[in-house]
């Protein structure tokens, strides 16, 4: 039967493909000083947390910034007198067996990942529906599903490809499945925060 | 435009379809039903709150039931062992300037509206994003997104307006708050509302429930 479904008030997951990295930049991004962060993690991250501010990554930062702006202004329709600044950026390296536990990014509104190198077995990124995010009915009544759909799923997994860029609201919890390949998986993560005058001329005006 | 895709994660589904026009005897039955003023004083509804159980409405009920099953089993992929039954159903009558305030439907999982008689200005139904429903970022940072109404979309809007056409059927989760704009038309706006609840065996082992 003919029908239409409007996916109301959904969480946007933005995806685009960037141009392949030149070999020198690839070499630099994958050869860093690594450190293990605190918490329930197995992978390592760069000690440098503002990697995209380095002059040698200027071109990559510009390419990512163009998509950040497109997401904020064109997709989300945000006011144009704010600027969206990449505040932190670092590279993750996941070897065989490494994974990222469920987490989200604070002090950030938009977060993103650029996949420097990945393969089909190096781990999907999984986005988790918050327990308080009710898009059908609460858990008081539990109706079994025949199969998972966009509407009934509790989590959505994306298998990224090399050179893909993903962006999503920073509050969205996500995890990365275990790397079951023998190759290391490299991804560049970043956080974005807006700057400018919020609520101009009102009693909640705030300049950041 | 930059090449990209946006996937709408964990959405609230608003189902819409067009049913055929009402058969004459059903249309006549609507006119013969007894209406009462709502306590909210902004519209009338039928005294009978189970109108779809009337014999003359059986063909319409069947058409609606077919769409309920498509929505629940095909779109949401609910367990086919569970039945989804129309519980209460009533007809709303909005004279000029009548409206419906913000509300949702309790004791129901899916609610729906079939538009018997509407025109372009007899009032959109507006769905409100709940304050606790955070799909971008919390209100701690208030970023204007409504400078250009053409930019409002399923991700950034607080309200979603659906302008119904005659014979449209819409369905949505009953917890979703909605209201109906004022009828600016001289014509009376008729809509049939209904609630749906599951029956059968839910869950298994520790959370098994027969309802």
CSV table of N, CA, C and O in Angstrom, one decimal, chain B residues 109-206:
chain,number,residue,atom,x,y,z
B,109,UNK,N,-0.6,3.1,22.1
B,109,UNK,CA,0.8,3.1,21.6
B,109,UNK,C,0.8,3.9,20.3
B,109,UNK,O,1.8,4.6,20.0
B,110,UNK,N,-0.1,3.6,19.4
B,110,UNK,CA,-0.2,4.3,18.1
B,110,UNK,C,-1.5,5.1,18.0
B,110,UNK,O,-2.6,4.5,18.4
B,111,UNK,N,-1.5,6.3,17.6
B,111,UNK,CA,-2.7,7.1,17.3
B,111,UNK,C,-2.7,7.5,15.9
B,111,UNK,O,-1.7,7.5,15.2
B,112,UNK,N,-3.9,7.8,15.4
B,112,UNK,CA,-4.1,8.2,14.0
B,112,UNK,C,-5.2,9.1,13.8
B,112,UNK,O,-6.1,9.3,14.7
B,113,UNK,N,-5.2,9.7,12.6
B,113,UNK,CA,-6.3,10.6,12.3
B,113,UNK,C,-6.6,10.4,10.8
B,113,UNK,O,-5.7,10.3,10.0
B,114,UNK,N,-7.9,10.2,10.5
B,114,UNK,CA,-8.4,10.2,9.1
B,114,UNK,C,-9.2,11.5,8.9
B,114,UNK,O,-10.1,11.8,9.6
B,115,UNK,N,-8.8,12.1,7.8
B,115,UNK,CA,-9.4,13.5,7.5
B,115,UNK,C,-10.6,13.3,6.6
B,115,UNK,O,-10.5,13.1,5.4
B,116,UNK,N,-11.8,13.5,7.2
B,116,UNK,CA,-13.0,13.3,6.5
B,116,UNK,C,-13.3,14.5,5.6
B,116,UNK,O,-13.7,14.3,4.4
B,117,UNK,N,-13.2,15.6,6.1
B,117,UNK,CA,-13.4,16.9,5.4
B,117,UNK,C,-12.5,18.0,5.9
B,117,UNK,O,-12.7,18.5,7.0
B,118,UNK,N,-11.6,18.4,5.1
B,118,UNK,CA,-10.7,19.5,5.4
B,118,UNK,C,-10.4,20.3,4.2
B,118,UNK,O,-10.6,19.8,3.0
B,119,UNK,N,-9.9,21.5,4.3
B,119,UNK,CA,-9.4,22.3,3.2
B,119,UNK,C,-8.1,22.9,3.6
B,119,UNK,O,-7.6,22.7,4.7
B,120,UNK,N,-7.5,23.7,2.7
B,120,UNK,CA,-6.2,24.2,2.9
B,120,UNK,C,-6.0,25.1,4.2
B,120,UNK,O,-4.9,25.2,4.7
B,121,UNK,N,-7.1,25.7,4.6
B,121,UNK,CA,-6.9,26.6,5.7
B,121,UNK,C,-7.7,26.2,7.0
B,121,UNK,O,-7.9,27.0,7.9
B,122,UNK,N,-8.1,24.9,7.0
B,122,UNK,CA,-8.9,24.5,8.1
B,122,UNK,C,-8.1,24.0,9.3
B,122,UNK,O,-8.6,23.5,10.3
B,123,UNK,N,-6.7,24.1,9.2
B,123,UNK,CA,-5.9,23.9,10.3
B,123,UNK,C,-4.9,22.7,10.1
B,123,UNK,O,-5.4,21.6,9.9
B,124,UNK,N,-3.6,23.0,10.2
B,124,UNK,CA,-2.6,21.9,10.2
B,124,UNK,C,-2.6,21.3,11.5
B,124,UNK,O,-2.9,21.8,12.5
B,125,UNK,N,-2.1,20.0,11.5
B,125,UNK,CA,-1.8,19.4,12.8
B,125,UNK,C,-0.3,19.6,13.0
B,125,UNK,O,0.5,19.4,12.1
B,126,UNK,N,0.1,20.0,14.2
B,126,UNK,CA,1.5,20.4,14.5
B,126,UNK,C,2.0,19.4,15.6
B,126,UNK,O,1.4,19.3,16.7
B,127,UNK,N,3.2,18.8,15.3
B,127,UNK,CA,3.8,17.9,16.2
B,127,UNK,C,4.9,18.6,16.9
B,127,UNK,O,5.7,19.3,16.3
B,128,UNK,N,5.0,18.5,18.2
B,128,UNK,CA,6.0,19.2,19.1
B,128,UNK,C,7.1,18.2,19.5
B,128,UNK,O,6.8,17.1,20.0
B,129,UNK,N,8.3,18.7,19.3
B,129,UNK,CA,9.4,17.9,19.9
B,129,UNK,C,9.5,18.1,21.4
B,129,UNK,O,9.4,19.2,21.9
B,130,UNK,N,9.5,16.9,22.1
B,130,UNK,CA,9.5,17.0,23.5
B,130,UNK,C,10.7,17.7,24.1
B,130,UNK,O,11.8,17.5,23.5
B,131,UNK,N,10.6,18.4,25.2
B,131,UNK,CA,11.8,19.1,25.7
B,131,UNK,C,12.9,18.2,26.0
B,131,UNK,O,14.1,18.5,25.9
B,132,UNK,N,12.6,16.9,26.4
B,132,UNK,CA,13.6,16.0,26.8
B,132,UNK,C,14.2,15.2,25.6
B,132,UNK,O,15.1,14.4,25.8
B,133,UNK,N,13.6,15.5,24.4
B,133,UNK,CA,14.1,14.8,23.2
B,133,UNK,C,15.2,15.6,22.6
B,133,UNK,O,15.0,16.6,21.9
B,134,UNK,N,16.4,15.1,22.8
B,134,UNK,CA,17.6,15.9,22.4
B,134,UNK,C,18.2,15.1,21.1
B,134,UNK,O,18.8,14.1,21.3
B,135,UNK,N,18.0,15.7,20.0
B,135,UNK,CA,18.5,15.1,18.8
B,135,UNK,C,19.7,15.9,18.2
B,135,UNK,O,20.3,15.4,17.2
B,136,UNK,N,20.0,17.1,18.7
B,136,UNK,CA,21.2,17.8,18.3
B,136,UNK,C,22.1,18.1,19.5
B,136,UNK,O,23.1,17.6,19.7
B,137,UNK,N,21.6,19.1,20.3
B,137,UNK,CA,22.3,19.5,21.5
B,137,UNK,C,21.3,20.1,22.5
B,137,UNK,O,20.3,20.5,22.0
B,138,UNK,N,21.6,20.1,23.8
B,138,UNK,CA,20.7,20.6,24.7
B,138,UNK,C,20.5,22.1,24.6
B,138,UNK,O,21.3,22.8,23.9
B,139,UNK,N,19.5,22.7,25.3
B,139,UNK,CA,19.2,24.1,25.2
B,139,UNK,C,20.2,25.0,25.9
B,139,UNK,O,20.1,26.2,25.9
B,140,UNK,N,21.2,24.4,26.6
B,140,UNK,CA,22.2,25.2,27.2
B,140,UNK,C,22.9,26.1,26.2
B,140,UNK,O,23.1,27.3,26.5
B,141,UNK,N,23.0,25.6,25.0
B,141,UNK,CA,23.5,26.5,23.9
B,141,UNK,C,22.3,26.7,23.0
B,141,UNK,O,21.9,25.7,22.4
B,142,UNK,N,21.9,27.9,22.9
B,142,UNK,CA,20.7,28.2,22.0
B,142,UNK,C,21.1,28.8,20.7
B,142,UNK,O,21.5,29.9,20.6
B,143,UNK,N,21.1,27.9,19.7
B,143,UNK,CA,21.5,28.4,18.4
B,143,UNK,C,20.3,28.6,17.5
B,143,UNK,O,19.5,27.7,17.4
B,144,UNK,N,20.2,29.8,16.9
B,144,UNK,CA,19.0,30.0,16.1
B,144,UNK,C,19.0,29.2,14.9
B,144,UNK,O,20.0,29.2,14.2
B,145,UNK,N,17.9,28.6,14.6
B,145,UNK,CA,17.8,27.8,13.3
B,145,UNK,C,16.6,28.3,12.5
B,145,UNK,O,16.4,27.7,11.5
B,146,UNK,N,15.9,29.3,13.0
B,146,UNK,CA,14.7,29.6,12.3
B,146,UNK,C,14.7,31.0,11.6
B,146,UNK,O,13.7,31.6,11.4
B,147,UNK,N,15.9,31.5,11.3
B,147,UNK,CA,16.0,32.7,10.6
B,147,UNK,C,15.3,32.6,9.2
B,147,UNK,O,14.7,33.5,8.8
B,148,UNK,N,15.5,31.4,8.7
B,148,UNK,CA,14.9,31.2,7.3
B,148,UNK,C,14.1,30.0,7.5
B,148,UNK,O,14.6,28.8,7.6
B,149,UNK,N,12.7,30.2,7.4
B,149,UNK,CA,11.8,29.0,7.6
B,149,UNK,C,12.0,27.9,6.6
B,149,UNK,O,11.7,26.8,6.9
B,150,UNK,N,12.6,28.3,5.4
B,150,UNK,CA,12.9,27.2,4.4
B,150,UNK,C,13.9,26.3,4.9
B,150,UNK,O,14.1,25.2,4.4
B,151,UNK,N,14.7,26.7,5.9
B,151,UNK,CA,15.8,25.8,6.4
B,151,UNK,C,15.3,24.9,7.5
B,151,UNK,O,16.1,24.1,8.0
B,152,UNK,N,14.1,25.1,7.9
B,152,UNK,CA,13.6,24.2,9.0
B,152,UNK,C,13.4,22.8,8.4
B,152,UNK,O,12.9,22.6,7.3
B,153,UNK,N,13.9,21.8,9.2
B,153,UNK,CA,13.8,20.4,8.7
B,153,UNK,C,13.6,19.4,9.9
B,153,UNK,O,13.6,19.9,11.0
B,154,UNK,N,13.6,18.2,9.6
B,154,UNK,CA,13.4,17.1,10.6
B,154,UNK,C,14.4,17.1,11.7
B,154,UNK,O,14.2,16.6,12.7
B,155,UNK,N,15.6,17.8,11.4
B,155,UNK,CA,16.7,17.7,12.4
B,155,UNK,C,16.6,19.0,13.3
B,155,UNK,O,16.9,18.9,14.5
B,156,UNK,N,16.3,20.1,12.8
B,156,UNK,CA,16.4,21.3,13.6
B,156,UNK,C,15.1,22.0,14.1
B,156,UNK,O,15.1,22.9,14.8
B,157,UNK,N,14.0,21.5,13.6
B,157,UNK,CA,12.7,22.1,14.0
B,157,UNK,C,12.2,21.6,15.4
B,157,UNK,O,12.5,20.5,15.8
B,158,UNK,N,11.5,22.5,16.1
B,158,UNK,CA,10.9,22.2,17.3
B,158,UNK,C,9.5,21.7,17.1
B,158,UNK,O,8.9,21.0,17.9
B,159,UNK,N,8.9,22.1,15.9
B,159,UNK,CA,7.5,21.8,15.5
B,159,UNK,C,7.5,21.2,14.1
B,159,UNK,O,8.3,21.7,13.3
B,160,UNK,N,6.7,20.3,13.8
B,160,UNK,CA,6.5,19.8,12.5
B,160,UNK,C,5.0,19.9,12.1
B,160,UNK,O,4.2,19.4,12.7
B,161,UNK,N,4.8,20.8,11.1
B,161,UNK,CA,3.4,21.0,10.7
B,161,UNK,C,3.0,20.0,9.5
B,161,UNK,O,3.7,20.0,8.5
B,162,UNK,N,1.9,19.4,9.6
B,162,UNK,CA,1.4,18.5,8.6
B,162,UNK,C,0.0,19.1,8.1
B,162,UNK,O,-0.9,19.2,8.9
B,163,UNK,N,0.0,19.6,6.9
B,163,UNK,CA,-1.3,20.1,6.4
B,163,UNK,C,-2.1,19.0,5.7
B,163,UNK,O,-1.7,18.5,4.6
B,164,UNK,N,-3.1,18.5,6.4
B,164,UNK,CA,-3.8,17.3,5.8
B,164,UNK,C,-4.7,17.7,4.6
B,164,UNK,O,-5.2,18.8,4.5
B,165,UNK,N,-4.8,16.7,3.8
B,165,UNK,CA,-5.8,16.8,2.6
B,165,UNK,C,-7.0,15.8,2.9
B,165,UNK,O,-6.8,14.8,3.7
B,166,UNK,N,-8.1,16.1,2.3
B,166,UNK,CA,-9.3,15.3,2.5
B,166,UNK,C,-8.9,13.8,2.1
B,166,UNK,O,-8.2,13.6,1.1
B,167,UNK,N,-9.3,12.9,3.0
B,167,UNK,CA,-9.0,11.4,2.8
B,167,UNK,C,-7.6,11.0,3.2
B,167,UNK,O,-7.3,9.8,3.0
B,168,UNK,N,-6.8,11.9,3.7
B,168,UNK,CA,-5.5,11.5,4.3
B,168,UNK,C,-5.7,10.7,5.6
B,168,UNK,O,-6.6,11.0,6.4
B,169,UNK,N,-4.8,9.8,5.8
B,169,UNK,CA,-4.7,9.1,7.0
B,169,UNK,C,-3.3,9.3,7.6
B,169,UNK,O,-2.3,9.1,6.8
B,170,UNK,N,-3.1,9.7,8.8
B,170,UNK,CA,-1.8,9.8,9.4
B,170,UNK,C,-1.8,9.0,10.7
B,170,UNK,O,-2.8,8.8,11.3
B,171,UNK,N,-0.6,8.4,11.0
B,171,UNK,CA,-0.4,7.7,12.3
B,171,UNK,C,0.9,8.0,12.8
B,171,UNK,O,1.9,8.3,12.1
B,172,UNK,N,1.0,7.9,14.2
B,172,UNK,CA,2.2,8.3,14.9
B,172,UNK,C,2.2,7.7,16.3
B,172,UNK,O,1.2,7.3,16.8
B,173,UNK,N,3.4,7.7,17.0
B,173,UNK,CA,3.4,7.2,18.3
B,173,UNK,C,2.5,8.1,19.2
B,173,UNK,O,2.6,9.3,19.2
B,174,UNK,N,1.7,7.4,20.1
B,174,UNK,CA,0.7,8.2,20.8
B,174,UNK,C,1.3,9.2,21.8
B,174,UNK,O,0.7,10.1,22.2
B,175,UNK,N,2.6,8.9,22.2
B,175,UNK,CA,3.2,9.8,23.2
B,175,UNK,C,3.6,11.1,22.6
B,175,UNK,O,4.0,12.1,23.3
B,176,UNK,N,3.6,11.2,21.3
B,176,UNK,CA,4.0,12.4,20.6
B,176,UNK,C,3.0,13.6,20.7
B,176,UNK,O,1.8,13.4,20.3
B,177,UNK,N,3.4,14.7,21.3
B,177,UNK,CA,2.5,15.8,21.5
B,177,UNK,C,2.1,16.5,20.2
B,177,UNK,O,3.0,16.6,19.3
B,178,UNK,N,0.9,16.9,20.1
B,178,UNK,CA,0.4,17.5,18.9
B,178,UNK,C,-0.8,18.5,19.2
B,178,UNK,O,-1.4,18.4,20.3
B,179,UNK,N,-1.0,19.4,18.3
B,179,UNK,CA,-2.1,20.3,18.4
B,179,UNK,C,-2.6,20.6,17.0
B,179,UNK,O,-2.0,20.3,16.0
B,180,UNK,N,-3.8,21.2,17.0
B,180,UNK,CA,-4.4,21.5,15.7
B,180,UNK,C,-4.7,23.0,15.6
B,180,UNK,O,-5.2,23.6,16.6
B,181,UNK,N,-4.2,23.6,14.6
B,181,UNK,CA,-4.3,25.1,14.4
B,181,UNK,C,-5.8,25.5,14.2
B,181,UNK,O,-6.6,24.6,13.9
B,182,UNK,N,-6.0,26.7,14.4
B,182,UNK,CA,-7.4,27.3,14.3
B,182,UNK,C,-7.9,27.0,12.9
B,182,UNK,O,-7.2,27.2,11.9
B,183,UNK,N,-9.2,26.7,12.8
B,183,UNK,CA,-9.9,26.6,11.5
B,183,UNK,C,-10.2,27.9,11.0
B,183,UNK,O,-11.0,28.7,11.5
B,184,UNK,N,-9.5,28.3,9.9
B,184,UNK,CA,-9.7,29.6,9.3
B,184,UNK,C,-10.7,29.6,8.1
B,184,UNK,O,-10.9,30.5,7.4
B,185,UNK,N,-11.3,28.4,8.0
B,185,UNK,CA,-12.2,28.2,6.8
B,185,UNK,C,-13.7,28.4,7.3
B,185,UNK,O,-14.0,28.2,8.5
B,186,UNK,N,-14.5,28.7,6.4
B,186,UNK,CA,-16.0,28.8,6.7
B,186,UNK,C,-16.6,27.4,6.8
B,186,UNK,O,-17.6,27.1,7.4
B,187,UNK,N,-15.8,26.4,6.2
B,187,UNK,CA,-16.3,25.1,6.1
B,187,UNK,C,-16.0,24.3,7.4
B,187,UNK,O,-14.9,24.6,8.1
B,188,UNK,N,-16.9,23.4,7.9
B,188,UNK,CA,-16.6,22.6,9.1
B,188,UNK,C,-15.5,21.6,8.7
B,188,UNK,O,-15.5,21.0,7.7
B,189,UNK,N,-14.6,21.5,9.7
B,189,UNK,CA,-13.5,20.5,9.5
B,189,UNK,C,-13.8,19.2,10.3
B,189,UNK,O,-14.0,19.3,11.5
B,190,UNK,N,-13.9,18.1,9.6
B,190,UNK,CA,-14.2,16.8,10.2
B,190,UNK,C,-13.0,15.9,10.2
B,190,UNK,O,-12.4,15.7,9.1
B,191,UNK,N,-12.6,15.3,11.3
B,191,UNK,CA,-11.5,14.3,11.3
B,191,UNK,C,-11.9,13.2,12.3
B,191,UNK,O,-12.6,13.4,13.3
B,192,UNK,N,-11.5,12.0,11.9
B,192,UNK,CA,-11.8,10.9,12.8
B,192,UNK,C,-10.4,10.5,13.5
B,192,UNK,O,-9.5,10.2,12.8
B,193,UNK,N,-10.4,10.4,14.8
B,193,UNK,CA,-9.2,10.1,15.5
B,193,UNK,C,-9.4,8.7,16.1
B,193,UNK,O,-10.5,8.3,16.4
B,194,UNK,N,-8.3,8.0,16.3
B,194,UNK,CA,-8.4,6.7,16.9
B,194,UNK,C,-7.1,6.3,17.6
B,194,UNK,O,-6.0,6.9,17.3
B,195,UNK,N,-7.2,5.4,18.5
B,195,UNK,CA,-6.0,4.9,19.3
B,195,UNK,C,-5.9,3.4,19.1
B,195,UNK,O,-6.9,2.7,18.9
B,196,UNK,N,-4.6,2.9,19.1
B,196,UNK,CA,-4.3,1.5,18.8
B,196,UNK,C,-3.5,1.0,20.0
B,196,UNK,O,-2.6,1.6,20.5
B,197,UNK,N,-3.9,-0.3,20.4
B,197,UNK,CA,-3.1,-0.9,21.5
B,197,UNK,C,-2.9,-2.4,21.1
B,197,UNK,O,-3.7,-3.0,20.4
B,198,UNK,N,-1.7,-2.9,21.5
B,198,UNK,CA,-1.4,-4.3,21.1
B,198,UNK,C,-2.2,-5.3,22.0
B,198,UNK,O,-2.5,-5.0,23.2
B,199,UNK,N,-2.5,-6.5,21.5
B,199,UNK,CA,-3.1,-7.6,22.2
B,199,UNK,C,-2.3,-8.9,21.8
B,199,UNK,O,-1.9,-9.1,20.7
B,200,UNK,N,-2.1,-9.7,22.8
B,200,UNK,CA,-1.4,-11.0,22.5
B,200,UNK,C,-0.4,-11.3,23.6
B,200,UNK,O,-0.4,-10.7,24.7
B,201,UNK,N,0.6,-12.1,23.2
B,201,UNK,CA,1.7,-12.5,24.1
B,201,UNK,C,2.9,-11.6,23.8
B,201,UNK,O,3.4,-11.6,22.7
B,202,UNK,N,3.3,-10.8,24.8
B,202,UNK,CA,4.4,-9.9,24.7
B,202,UNK,C,5.6,-10.5,25.5
B,202,UNK,O,5.4,-11.2,26.5
B,203,UNK,N,6.8,-10.3,25.0
B,203,UNK,CA,8.0,-10.7,25.7
B,203,UNK,C,8.2,-12.2,25.9
B,203,UNK,O,7.5,-13.0,25.2
B,204,UNK,N,9.1,-12.6,26.7
B,204,UNK,CA,9.3,-14.0,27.0
B,204,UNK,C,10.0,-14.2,28.3
B,204,UNK,O,10.5,-13.2,28.9
B,205,UNK,N,10.0,-15.4,28.8
B,205,UNK,CA,10.6,-15.8,30.1
B,205,UNK,C,10.2,-14.7,31.2
B,205,UNK,O,9.1,-14.7,31.6
B,206,UNK,N,11.2,-13.9,31.7
B,206,UNK,CA,10.9,-13.1,32.8
B,206,UNK,C,9.9,-11.9,32.6
B,206,UNK,O,9.3,-11.4,33.5
